[in-house]
Each structure stands twice: as structure tokens, then as C-alpha cells.
JSON list of C-alpha atoms in Angstrom, two decimals:
[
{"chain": "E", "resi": 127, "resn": "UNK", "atom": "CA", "xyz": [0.00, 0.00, 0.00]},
{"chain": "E", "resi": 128, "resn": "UNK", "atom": "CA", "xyz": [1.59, 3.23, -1.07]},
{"chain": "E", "resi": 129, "resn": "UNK", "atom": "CA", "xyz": [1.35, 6.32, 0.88]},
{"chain": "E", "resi": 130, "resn": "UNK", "atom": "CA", "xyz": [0.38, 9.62, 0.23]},
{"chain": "E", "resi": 131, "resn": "UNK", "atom": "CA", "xyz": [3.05, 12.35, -0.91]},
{"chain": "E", "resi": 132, "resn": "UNK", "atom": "CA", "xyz": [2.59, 16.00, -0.61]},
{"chain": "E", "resi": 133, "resn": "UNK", "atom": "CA", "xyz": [1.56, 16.51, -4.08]},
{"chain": "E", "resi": 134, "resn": "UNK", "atom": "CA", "xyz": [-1.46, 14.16, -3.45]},
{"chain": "E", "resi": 135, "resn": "UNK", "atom": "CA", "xyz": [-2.17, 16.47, -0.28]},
{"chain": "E", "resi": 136, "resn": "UNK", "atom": "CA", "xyz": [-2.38, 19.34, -2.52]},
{"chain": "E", "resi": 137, "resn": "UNK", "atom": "CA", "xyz": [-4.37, 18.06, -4.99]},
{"chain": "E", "resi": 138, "resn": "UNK", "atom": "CA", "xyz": [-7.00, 16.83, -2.74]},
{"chain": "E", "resi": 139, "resn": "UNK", "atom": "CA", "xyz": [-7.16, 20.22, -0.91]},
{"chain": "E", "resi": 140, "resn": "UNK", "atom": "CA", "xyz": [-7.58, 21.75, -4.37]},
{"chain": "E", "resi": 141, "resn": "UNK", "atom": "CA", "xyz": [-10.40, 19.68, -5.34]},
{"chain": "E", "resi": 142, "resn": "UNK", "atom": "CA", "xyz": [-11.82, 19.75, -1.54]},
{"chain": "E", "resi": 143, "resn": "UNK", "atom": "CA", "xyz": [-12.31, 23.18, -2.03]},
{"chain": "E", "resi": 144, "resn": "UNK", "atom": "CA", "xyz": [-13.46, 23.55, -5.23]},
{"chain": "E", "resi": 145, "resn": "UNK", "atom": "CA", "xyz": [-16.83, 24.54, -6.69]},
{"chain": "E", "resi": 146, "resn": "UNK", "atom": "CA", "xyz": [-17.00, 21.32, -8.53]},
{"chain": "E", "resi": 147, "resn": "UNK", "atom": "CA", "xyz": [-16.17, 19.10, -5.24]},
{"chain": "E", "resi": 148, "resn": "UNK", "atom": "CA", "xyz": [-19.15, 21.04, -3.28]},
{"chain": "E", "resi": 149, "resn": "UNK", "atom": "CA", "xyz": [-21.73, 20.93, -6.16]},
{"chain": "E", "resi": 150, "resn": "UNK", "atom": "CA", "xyz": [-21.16, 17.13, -6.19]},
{"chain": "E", "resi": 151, "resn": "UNK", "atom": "CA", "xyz": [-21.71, 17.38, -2.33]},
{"chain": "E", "resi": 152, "resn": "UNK", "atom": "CA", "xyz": [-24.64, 19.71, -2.77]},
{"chain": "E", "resi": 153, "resn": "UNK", "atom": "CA", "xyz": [-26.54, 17.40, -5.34]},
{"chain": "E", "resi": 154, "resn": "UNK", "atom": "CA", "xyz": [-25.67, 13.92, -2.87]},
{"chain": "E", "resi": 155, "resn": "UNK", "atom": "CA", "xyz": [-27.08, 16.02, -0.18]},
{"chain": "E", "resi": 156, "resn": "UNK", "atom": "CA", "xyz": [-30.36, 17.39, -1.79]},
{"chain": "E", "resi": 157, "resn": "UNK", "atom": "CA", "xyz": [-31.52, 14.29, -2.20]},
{"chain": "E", "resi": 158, "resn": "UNK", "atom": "CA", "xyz": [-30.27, 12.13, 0.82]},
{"chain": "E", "resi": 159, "resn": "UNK", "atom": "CA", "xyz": [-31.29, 14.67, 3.73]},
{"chain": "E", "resi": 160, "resn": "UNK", "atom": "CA", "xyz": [-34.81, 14.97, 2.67]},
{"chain": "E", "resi": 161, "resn": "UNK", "atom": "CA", "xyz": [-35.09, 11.39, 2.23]},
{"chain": "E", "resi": 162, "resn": "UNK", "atom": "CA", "xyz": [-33.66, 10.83, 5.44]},
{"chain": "E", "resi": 163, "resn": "UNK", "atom": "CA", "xyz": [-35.83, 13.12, 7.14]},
{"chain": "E", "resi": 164, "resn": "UNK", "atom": "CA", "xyz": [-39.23, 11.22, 5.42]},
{"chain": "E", "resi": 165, "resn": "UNK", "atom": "CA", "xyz": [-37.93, 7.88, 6.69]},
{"chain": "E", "resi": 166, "resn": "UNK", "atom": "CA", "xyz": [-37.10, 8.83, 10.06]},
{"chain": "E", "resi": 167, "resn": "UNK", "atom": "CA", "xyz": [-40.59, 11.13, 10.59]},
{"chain": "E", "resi": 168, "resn": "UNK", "atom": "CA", "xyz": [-42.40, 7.63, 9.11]},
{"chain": "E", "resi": 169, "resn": "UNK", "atom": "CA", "xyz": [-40.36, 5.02, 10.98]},
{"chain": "E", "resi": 170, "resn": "UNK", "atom": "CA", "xyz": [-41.12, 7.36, 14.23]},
{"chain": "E", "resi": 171, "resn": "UNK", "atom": "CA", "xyz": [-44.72, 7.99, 13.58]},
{"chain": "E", "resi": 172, "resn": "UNK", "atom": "CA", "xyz": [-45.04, 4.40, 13.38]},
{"chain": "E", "resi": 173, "resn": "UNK", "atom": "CA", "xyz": [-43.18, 3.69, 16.27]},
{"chain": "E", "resi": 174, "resn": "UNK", "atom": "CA", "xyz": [-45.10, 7.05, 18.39]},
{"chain": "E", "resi": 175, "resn": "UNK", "atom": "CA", "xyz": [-48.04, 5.29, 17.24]},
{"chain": "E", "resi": 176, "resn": "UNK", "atom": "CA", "xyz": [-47.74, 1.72, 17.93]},
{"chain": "E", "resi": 177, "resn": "UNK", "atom": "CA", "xyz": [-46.89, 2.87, 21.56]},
{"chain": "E", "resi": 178, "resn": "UNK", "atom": "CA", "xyz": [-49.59, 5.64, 22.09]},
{"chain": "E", "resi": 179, "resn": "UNK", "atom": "CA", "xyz": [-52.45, 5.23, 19.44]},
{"chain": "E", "resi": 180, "resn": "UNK", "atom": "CA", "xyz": [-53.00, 1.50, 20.58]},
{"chain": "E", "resi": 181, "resn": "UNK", "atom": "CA", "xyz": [-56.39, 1.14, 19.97]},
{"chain": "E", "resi": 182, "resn": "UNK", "atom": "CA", "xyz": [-55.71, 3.11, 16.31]},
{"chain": "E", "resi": 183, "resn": "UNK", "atom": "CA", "xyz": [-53.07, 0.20, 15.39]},
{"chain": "E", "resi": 184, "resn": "UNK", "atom": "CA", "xyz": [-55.04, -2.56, 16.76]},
{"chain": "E", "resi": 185, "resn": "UNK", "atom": "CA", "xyz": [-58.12, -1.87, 14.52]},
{"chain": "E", "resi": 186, "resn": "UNK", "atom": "CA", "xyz": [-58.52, -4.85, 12.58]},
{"chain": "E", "resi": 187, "resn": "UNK", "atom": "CA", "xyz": [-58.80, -4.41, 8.61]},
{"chain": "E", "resi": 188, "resn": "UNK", "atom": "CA", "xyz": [-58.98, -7.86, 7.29]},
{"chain": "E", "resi": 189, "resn": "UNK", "atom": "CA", "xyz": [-59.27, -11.08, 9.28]},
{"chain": "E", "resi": 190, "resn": "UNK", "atom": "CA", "xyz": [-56.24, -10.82, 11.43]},
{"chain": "E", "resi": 191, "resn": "UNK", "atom": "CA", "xyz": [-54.19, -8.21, 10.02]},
{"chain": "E", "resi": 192, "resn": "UNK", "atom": "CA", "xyz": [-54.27, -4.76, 11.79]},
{"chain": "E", "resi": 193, "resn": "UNK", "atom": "CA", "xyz": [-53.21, -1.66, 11.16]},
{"chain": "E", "resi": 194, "resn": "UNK", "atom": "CA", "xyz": [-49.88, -1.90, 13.02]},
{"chain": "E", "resi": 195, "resn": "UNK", "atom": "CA", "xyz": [-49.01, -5.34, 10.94]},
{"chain": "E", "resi": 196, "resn": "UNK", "atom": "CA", "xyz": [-49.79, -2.64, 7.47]},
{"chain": "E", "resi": 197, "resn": "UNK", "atom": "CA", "xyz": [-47.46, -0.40, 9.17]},
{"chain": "E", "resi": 198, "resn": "UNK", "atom": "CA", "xyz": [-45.02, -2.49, 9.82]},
{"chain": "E", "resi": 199, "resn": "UNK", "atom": "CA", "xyz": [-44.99, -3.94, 6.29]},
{"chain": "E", "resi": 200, "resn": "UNK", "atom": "CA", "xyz": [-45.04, -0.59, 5.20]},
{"chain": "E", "resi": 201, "resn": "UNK", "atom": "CA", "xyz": [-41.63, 0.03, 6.34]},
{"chain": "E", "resi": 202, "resn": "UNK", "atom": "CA", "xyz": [-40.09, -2.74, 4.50]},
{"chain": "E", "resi": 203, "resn": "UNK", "atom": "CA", "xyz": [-42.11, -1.06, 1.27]},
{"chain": "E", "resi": 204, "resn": "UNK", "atom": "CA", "xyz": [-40.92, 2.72, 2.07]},
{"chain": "E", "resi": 205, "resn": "UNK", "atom": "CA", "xyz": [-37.34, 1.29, 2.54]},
{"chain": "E", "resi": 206, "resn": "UNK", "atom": "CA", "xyz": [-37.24, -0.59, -0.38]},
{"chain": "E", "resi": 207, "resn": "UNK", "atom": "CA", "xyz": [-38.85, 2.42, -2.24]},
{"chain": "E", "resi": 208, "resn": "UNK", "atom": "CA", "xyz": [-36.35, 4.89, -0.98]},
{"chain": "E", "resi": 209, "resn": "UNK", "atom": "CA", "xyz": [-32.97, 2.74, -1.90]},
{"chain": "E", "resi": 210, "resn": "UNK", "atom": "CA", "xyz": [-34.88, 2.32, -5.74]},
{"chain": "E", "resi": 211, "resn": "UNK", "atom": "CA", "xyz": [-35.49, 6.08, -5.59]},
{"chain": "E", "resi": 212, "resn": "UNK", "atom": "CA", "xyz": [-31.48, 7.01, -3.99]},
{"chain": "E", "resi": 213, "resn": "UNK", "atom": "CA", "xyz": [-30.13, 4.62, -6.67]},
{"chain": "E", "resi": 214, "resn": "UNK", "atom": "CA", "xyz": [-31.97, 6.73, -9.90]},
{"chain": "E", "resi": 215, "resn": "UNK", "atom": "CA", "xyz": [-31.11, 9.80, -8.59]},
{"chain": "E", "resi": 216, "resn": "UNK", "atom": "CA", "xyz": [-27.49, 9.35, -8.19]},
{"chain": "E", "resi": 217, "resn": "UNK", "atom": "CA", "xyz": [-27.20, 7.57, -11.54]},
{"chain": "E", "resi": 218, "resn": "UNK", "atom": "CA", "xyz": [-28.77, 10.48, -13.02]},
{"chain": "E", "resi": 219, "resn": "UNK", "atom": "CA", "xyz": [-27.77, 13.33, -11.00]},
{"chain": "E", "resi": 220, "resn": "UNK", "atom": "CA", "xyz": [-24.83, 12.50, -8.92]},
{"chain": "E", "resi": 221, "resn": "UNK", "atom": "CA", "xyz": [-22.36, 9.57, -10.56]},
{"chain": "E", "resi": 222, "resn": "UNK", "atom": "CA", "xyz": [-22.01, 12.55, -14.12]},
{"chain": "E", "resi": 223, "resn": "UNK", "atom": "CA", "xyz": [-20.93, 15.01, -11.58]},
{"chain": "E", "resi": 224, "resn": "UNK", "atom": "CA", "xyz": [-18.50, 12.44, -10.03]},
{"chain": "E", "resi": 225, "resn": "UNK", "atom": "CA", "xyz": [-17.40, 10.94, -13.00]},
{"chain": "E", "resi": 226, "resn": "UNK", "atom": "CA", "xyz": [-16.51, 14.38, -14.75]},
{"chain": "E", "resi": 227, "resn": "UNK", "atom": "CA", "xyz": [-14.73, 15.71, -11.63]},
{"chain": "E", "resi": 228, "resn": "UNK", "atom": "CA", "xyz": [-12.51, 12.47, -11.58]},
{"chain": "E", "resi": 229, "resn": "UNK", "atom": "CA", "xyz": [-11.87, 12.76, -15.03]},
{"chain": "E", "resi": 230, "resn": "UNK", "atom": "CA", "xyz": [-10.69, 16.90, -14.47]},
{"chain": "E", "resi": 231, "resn": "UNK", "atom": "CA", "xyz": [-8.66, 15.30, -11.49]},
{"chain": "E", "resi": 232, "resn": "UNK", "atom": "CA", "xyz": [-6.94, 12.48, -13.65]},
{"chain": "E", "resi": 233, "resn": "UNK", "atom": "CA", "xyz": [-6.03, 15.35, -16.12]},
{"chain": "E", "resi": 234, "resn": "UNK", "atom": "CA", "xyz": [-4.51, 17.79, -13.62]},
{"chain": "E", "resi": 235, "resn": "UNK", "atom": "CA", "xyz": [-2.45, 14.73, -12.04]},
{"chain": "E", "resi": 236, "resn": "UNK", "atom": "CA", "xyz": [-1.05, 13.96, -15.51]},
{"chain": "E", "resi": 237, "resn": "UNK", "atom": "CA", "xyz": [0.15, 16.98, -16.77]}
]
């Protein structure tokens, strides 16, 4: 494993600090801190619920299955969902930005 020389120290704090590097940063995060936010306001609403809206989540719907078993399934759905959603947006929005600043970065190094 080789270690990192000074030049690679500069270059990284030159692309660190660049308006490329934080619009790559900027796009990652407009889509994962939203979705983050949705997830954990859902997850906890279920949770809030199944602890204080008891006789809300023990309505029955069908047979056996109540509205806390929906929830709960639910959550496997929204999850699934939201990796499916995070994986189109950075293949459309993120990886281009990534790929071109590498590409600027791999030119600068070999020059």
C-alpha cells in the first residue's frame, strides 16, 4: 500500500475546495437529507403510534391483520422504495458530476 506524498495532499485540498467538489456534495445532499428526514418522521410515527395510538393500530382491517401489521410492512415497502429512488437519482444526477470531476482530477495529475 503506497502512501500519500505532498503533491497528493495538494491536490485533494484543491479539489476539496473547489466549486466542482461542493456541487457534487450539494446534489448527494439534496436528495439524501430529505429522504432521510421522510424515513425517520415515518419510521417514528409508526413507532409514536404503535406505543400511544393502541387502539388506532389494533383496529382490525382484514381477518387478522391490523393496522400496526400494514405499518409495519409498510416500512419494508418505504425502505425498499427509498434505496430504488437514492439509486436513480445518483445515476442520473450524482455519478455525471463524479465521473466528470474524476476525469478533471486524472487530467490535472497527468500533466
Amino acid at each position: 500500500m503506497s502512501h500519500p506524498n505532498h503533491e497528493d495532499s495538494d491536490n485533494f485540498i484543491r479539489v476539496a475546495g473547489g466549486a466542482e467538489f461542493a456541487n457534487l456534495k450539494r446534489s448527494f445532499r439534496r436528495f439524501v437529507f430529505p429522504m432521510t428526514l421522510v424515513f425517520l418522521g415515518w419510521y417514528l410515527l409508526y413507532v409514536i403510534a404503535s406505543g400511544w395510538a393502541r387502539d388506532f393500530m389494533g383496529h382490525k382491517l382484514l381477518g387478522n391483520i391490523n393496522v400496526a401489521y400494514v405499518f409495519g410492512l409498510l416500512q419494508f415497502l418505504s425502505t425498499f422504495l427509498i434505496a430504488w429512488l437514492y439509486e436513480r437519482y445518483m445515476v442520473k444526477n450524482v455519478d455525471p458530476l463524479a465521473r466528470q470531476l474524476r476525469s478533471d482530477i486524472e487530467q490535472r495529475v497527468t500533466r
